[in-house]
């Protein structure tokens, strides 16, 4: 362990830490150990019997000045928050692929009515993007999934909003009533 001891006019500091007064008996004992060439007891506990390299700087003509804190990047570990849905491994689709999925869509859109785009993240990790009228119902999203991916026709699944997670149980609600305009919907297998 590398430790820097700075001697000031009014005390000493270790590794840019707080000022320690020379008059404090514990600090005086610490300095006496250093003068004798011994590792002070405090540092022995710190390194658990390891090696200590003690460098010293003499600033006894100066008063102690508290050093500015240096930026230290976060070194902890992160925790993922969110739903239990599978992580999406597909790459984001290009605008061409998105347009192709909309053109091949089996959903009839009334261009005279307000429309919305819904992104559907499927349980298999893929995703679908489709335009719907705001008056379409949640059951139309379910039908669209089954028409686009026939393998899900025999699979029991639910549709869930992303945040806050809410299962869309009433499939007779319009997209506007369900407040899911321009959102992402998750498919979860039961």
Tab-separated table of C-alpha atoms in Angstrom:
chain	number	residue	atom	x	y	z
A	1	UNK	CA	0.000	0.000	0.000
A	2	UNK	CA	1.350	3.437	-0.973
A	3	UNK	CA	0.741	6.177	1.630
A	4	UNK	CA	1.758	9.833	1.465
A	5	UNK	CA	2.475	11.603	4.777
A	6	UNK	CA	2.517	15.414	4.510
A	7	UNK	CA	3.961	17.399	7.395
A	8	UNK	CA	2.407	20.861	7.827
A	9	UNK	CA	3.106	23.721	10.266
A	10	UNK	CA	-0.046	22.945	12.271
A	11	UNK	CA	-0.215	19.133	11.881
A	12	UNK	CA	0.069	16.327	9.339
A	13	UNK	CA	-2.170	14.569	6.832
A	14	UNK	CA	-2.247	11.138	5.229
A	15	UNK	CA	-3.110	10.752	1.528
A	16	UNK	CA	-4.759	14.187	1.252
A	17	UNK	CA	-6.952	13.384	4.242
A	18	UNK	CA	-7.986	15.623	7.141
A	19	UNK	CA	-5.426	17.543	9.180
A	20	UNK	CA	-4.212	15.731	12.299
A	21	UNK	CA	-2.920	17.905	15.116
A	22	UNK	CA	0.602	17.349	16.485
A	23	UNK	CA	-0.740	17.861	20.028
A	24	UNK	CA	-3.138	14.876	19.916
A	25	UNK	CA	-1.487	11.951	21.840
A	26	UNK	CA	-2.599	9.373	19.220
A	27	UNK	CA	-1.075	11.444	16.416
A	28	UNK	CA	2.132	12.024	18.427
A	29	UNK	CA	2.449	8.251	18.897
A	30	UNK	CA	1.913	7.768	15.143
A	31	UNK	CA	4.753	10.185	14.317
A	32	UNK	CA	7.094	8.633	16.919
A	33	UNK	CA	6.632	5.228	15.231
A	34	UNK	CA	7.503	6.789	11.855
A	35	UNK	CA	10.613	8.479	13.328
A	36	UNK	CA	11.788	5.111	14.697
A	37	UNK	CA	11.330	3.562	11.214
A	38	UNK	CA	8.433	1.386	12.337
A	39	UNK	CA	5.046	0.963	10.708
A	40	UNK	CA	2.491	2.707	12.929
A	41	UNK	CA	-0.161	0.393	14.408
A	42	UNK	CA	-2.919	2.228	12.504
A	43	UNK	CA	-1.274	1.426	9.155
A	44	UNK	CA	-0.562	-2.183	10.155
A	45	UNK	CA	-4.303	-2.677	10.690
A	46	UNK	CA	-5.034	-0.957	7.394
A	47	UNK	CA	-2.872	-3.312	5.308
A	48	UNK	CA	-3.471	-6.486	7.375
A	49	UNK	CA	0.218	-7.370	7.580
A	50	UNK	CA	1.018	-6.360	3.983
A	51	UNK	CA	3.796	-4.066	2.809
A	52	UNK	CA	3.542	-0.296	3.336
A	53	UNK	CA	5.488	2.286	1.337
A	54	UNK	CA	5.406	5.555	3.258
A	55	UNK	CA	6.422	8.668	1.317
A	56	UNK	CA	6.845	11.965	3.140
A	57	UNK	CA	6.529	15.571	1.975
A	58	UNK	CA	7.731	18.479	4.088
A	59	UNK	CA	5.345	21.456	4.050
A	60	UNK	CA	6.231	22.743	7.556
A	61	UNK	CA	6.588	26.318	6.288
A	62	UNK	CA	2.951	26.246	5.169
A	63	UNK	CA	-0.414	26.062	6.900
A	64	UNK	CA	-2.548	23.040	6.032
A	65	UNK	CA	-4.756	23.603	2.996
A	66	UNK	CA	-7.533	21.124	2.418
A	67	UNK	CA	-6.971	19.606	-1.044
A	68	UNK	CA	-9.659	19.826	-3.690
A	69	UNK	CA	-11.429	16.530	-4.151
A	70	UNK	CA	-10.489	14.679	-7.281
A	71	UNK	CA	-13.168	13.158	-9.466
A	72	UNK	CA	-13.534	9.466	-8.810
A	73	UNK	CA	-15.548	7.463	-11.307
A	74	UNK	CA	-18.236	5.146	-9.995
A	75	UNK	CA	-16.590	1.833	-9.212
A	76	UNK	CA	-19.537	-0.100	-7.819
A	77	UNK	CA	-21.779	-2.507	-9.604
A	78	UNK	CA	-25.087	-1.693	-11.207
A	79	UNK	CA	-28.440	-3.318	-10.645
A	80	UNK	CA	-30.892	-3.745	-13.491
A	81	UNK	CA	-34.377	-2.533	-12.715
A	82	UNK	CA	-37.491	-3.264	-14.677
A	83	UNK	CA	-39.748	-6.011	-15.843
A	84	UNK	CA	-39.236	-9.729	-16.027
A	85	UNK	CA	-39.624	-9.776	-19.791
A	86	UNK	CA	-36.791	-11.242	-21.829
A	87	UNK	CA	-34.023	-8.932	-22.882
A	88	UNK	CA	-34.269	-7.909	-26.507
A	89	UNK	CA	-31.374	-9.271	-28.526
A	90	UNK	CA	-32.466	-8.095	-31.957
A	91	UNK	CA	-30.776	-5.094	-33.478
A	92	UNK	CA	-32.838	-1.989	-34.087
A	93	UNK	CA	-34.508	-2.170	-37.447
A	94	UNK	CA	-33.575	0.203	-40.192
A	95	UNK	CA	-36.207	2.606	-41.549
A	96	UNK	CA	-36.479	0.368	-44.636
A	97	UNK	CA	-37.250	-2.723	-42.535
A	98	UNK	CA	-39.710	-0.723	-40.452
A	99	UNK	CA	-41.466	0.506	-43.595
A	100	UNK	CA	-41.519	-3.049	-45.003
A	101	UNK	CA	-43.172	-4.407	-41.842
A	102	UNK	CA	-45.785	-1.661	-42.085
A	103	UNK	CA	-46.434	-2.338	-45.793
A	104	UNK	CA	-46.848	-6.088	-45.238
A	105	UNK	CA	-49.141	-5.507	-42.292
A	106	UNK	CA	-52.551	-7.181	-42.268
A	107	UNK	CA	-54.138	-4.190	-40.472
A	108	UNK	CA	-56.503	-1.949	-42.406
A	109	UNK	CA	-55.861	1.726	-41.677
A	110	UNK	CA	-58.425	4.470	-42.263
A	111	UNK	CA	-56.247	7.399	-43.351
A	112	UNK	CA	-59.036	9.861	-42.552
A	113	UNK	CA	-58.820	8.907	-38.859
A	114	UNK	CA	-55.984	9.690	-36.389
A	115	UNK	CA	-53.314	6.988	-36.403
A	116	UNK	CA	-50.502	5.852	-34.097
A	117	UNK	CA	-47.467	3.566	-34.310
A	118	UNK	CA	-47.146	0.708	-31.851
A	119	UNK	CA	-43.925	-1.257	-31.378
A	120	UNK	CA	-44.500	-4.799	-30.164
A	121	UNK	CA	-41.636	-6.670	-28.532
A	122	UNK	CA	-42.346	-10.340	-28.888
A	123	UNK	CA	-41.433	-13.036	-26.400
A	124	UNK	CA	-39.000	-14.587	-28.929
A	125	UNK	CA	-36.881	-11.393	-28.873
A	126	UNK	CA	-38.051	-10.003	-32.213
A	127	UNK	CA	-40.172	-6.941	-32.662
A	128	UNK	CA	-42.949	-5.669	-34.884
A	129	UNK	CA	-43.842	-2.064	-35.644
A	130	UNK	CA	-47.338	-1.352	-36.928
A	131	UNK	CA	-49.563	1.634	-37.600
A	132	UNK	CA	-53.039	1.448	-36.110
A	133	UNK	CA	-55.905	3.885	-35.976
A	134	UNK	CA	-56.447	5.234	-32.484
A	135	UNK	CA	-59.890	3.592	-32.600
A	136	UNK	CA	-58.432	0.103	-33.100
A	137	UNK	CA	-58.816	-2.109	-30.074
A	138	UNK	CA	-56.249	-4.044	-28.058
A	139	UNK	CA	-57.658	-7.261	-29.545
A	140	UNK	CA	-56.522	-5.940	-32.962
A	141	UNK	CA	-52.932	-5.886	-31.661
A	142	UNK	CA	-53.334	-9.508	-30.542
A	143	UNK	CA	-54.745	-10.447	-33.965
A	144	UNK	CA	-51.899	-8.609	-35.700
A	145	UNK	CA	-49.322	-10.596	-33.679
A	146	UNK	CA	-50.970	-13.894	-34.571
A	147	UNK	CA	-51.249	-12.981	-38.273
A	148	UNK	CA	-47.627	-11.816	-38.384
A	149	UNK	CA	-46.265	-14.762	-36.379
A	150	UNK	CA	-48.626	-17.766	-36.818
A	151	UNK	CA	-46.561	-19.761	-34.279
A	152	UNK	CA	-48.195	-17.666	-31.534
A	153	UNK	CA	-51.723	-18.691	-32.591
A	154	UNK	CA	-51.672	-21.681	-30.224
A	155	UNK	CA	-49.646	-19.957	-27.509
A	156	UNK	CA	-51.278	-18.336	-24.495
A	157	UNK	CA	-49.853	-14.828	-24.033
A	158	UNK	CA	-50.680	-11.448	-22.517
A	159	UNK	CA	-49.908	-7.914	-23.650
A	160	UNK	CA	-48.200	-5.596	-21.171
A	161	UNK	CA	-47.173	-1.927	-21.197
A	162	UNK	CA	-43.504	-1.153	-20.546
A	163	UNK	CA	-43.591	1.466	-17.799
A	164	UNK	CA	-45.364	1.267	-15.558
A	165	UNK	CA	-45.922	-2.414	-16.271
A	166	UNK	CA	-49.631	-2.959	-16.658
A	167	UNK	CA	-51.316	-5.966	-18.196
A	168	UNK	CA	-53.819	-5.014	-20.885
A	169	UNK	CA	-56.666	-7.267	-19.766
A	170	UNK	CA	-59.640	-5.484	-21.342
A	171	UNK	CA	-59.043	-6.159	-25.030
A	172	UNK	CA	-62.184	-4.240	-26.038
A	173	UNK	CA	-60.597	-0.899	-25.083
A	174	UNK	CA	-59.468	1.309	-27.949
A	175	UNK	CA	-55.774	2.181	-28.107
A	176	UNK	CA	-56.660	5.727	-27.094
A	177	UNK	CA	-58.771	4.559	-24.115
A	178	UNK	CA	-55.957	2.257	-22.988
A	179	UNK	CA	-53.552	5.226	-23.250
A	180	UNK	CA	-51.027	3.312	-25.364
A	181	UNK	CA	-50.634	5.652	-28.329
A	182	UNK	CA	-47.084	5.647	-29.769
A	183	UNK	CA	-45.812	3.207	-27.149
A	184	UNK	CA	-44.043	-0.116	-26.828
A	185	UNK	CA	-46.105	-3.190	-25.936
A	186	UNK	CA	-44.525	-6.366	-24.593
A	187	UNK	CA	-45.770	-9.851	-25.314
A	188	UNK	CA	-45.383	-12.161	-22.309
A	189	UNK	CA	-46.011	-15.877	-22.483
A	190	UNK	CA	-48.200	-17.365	-19.778
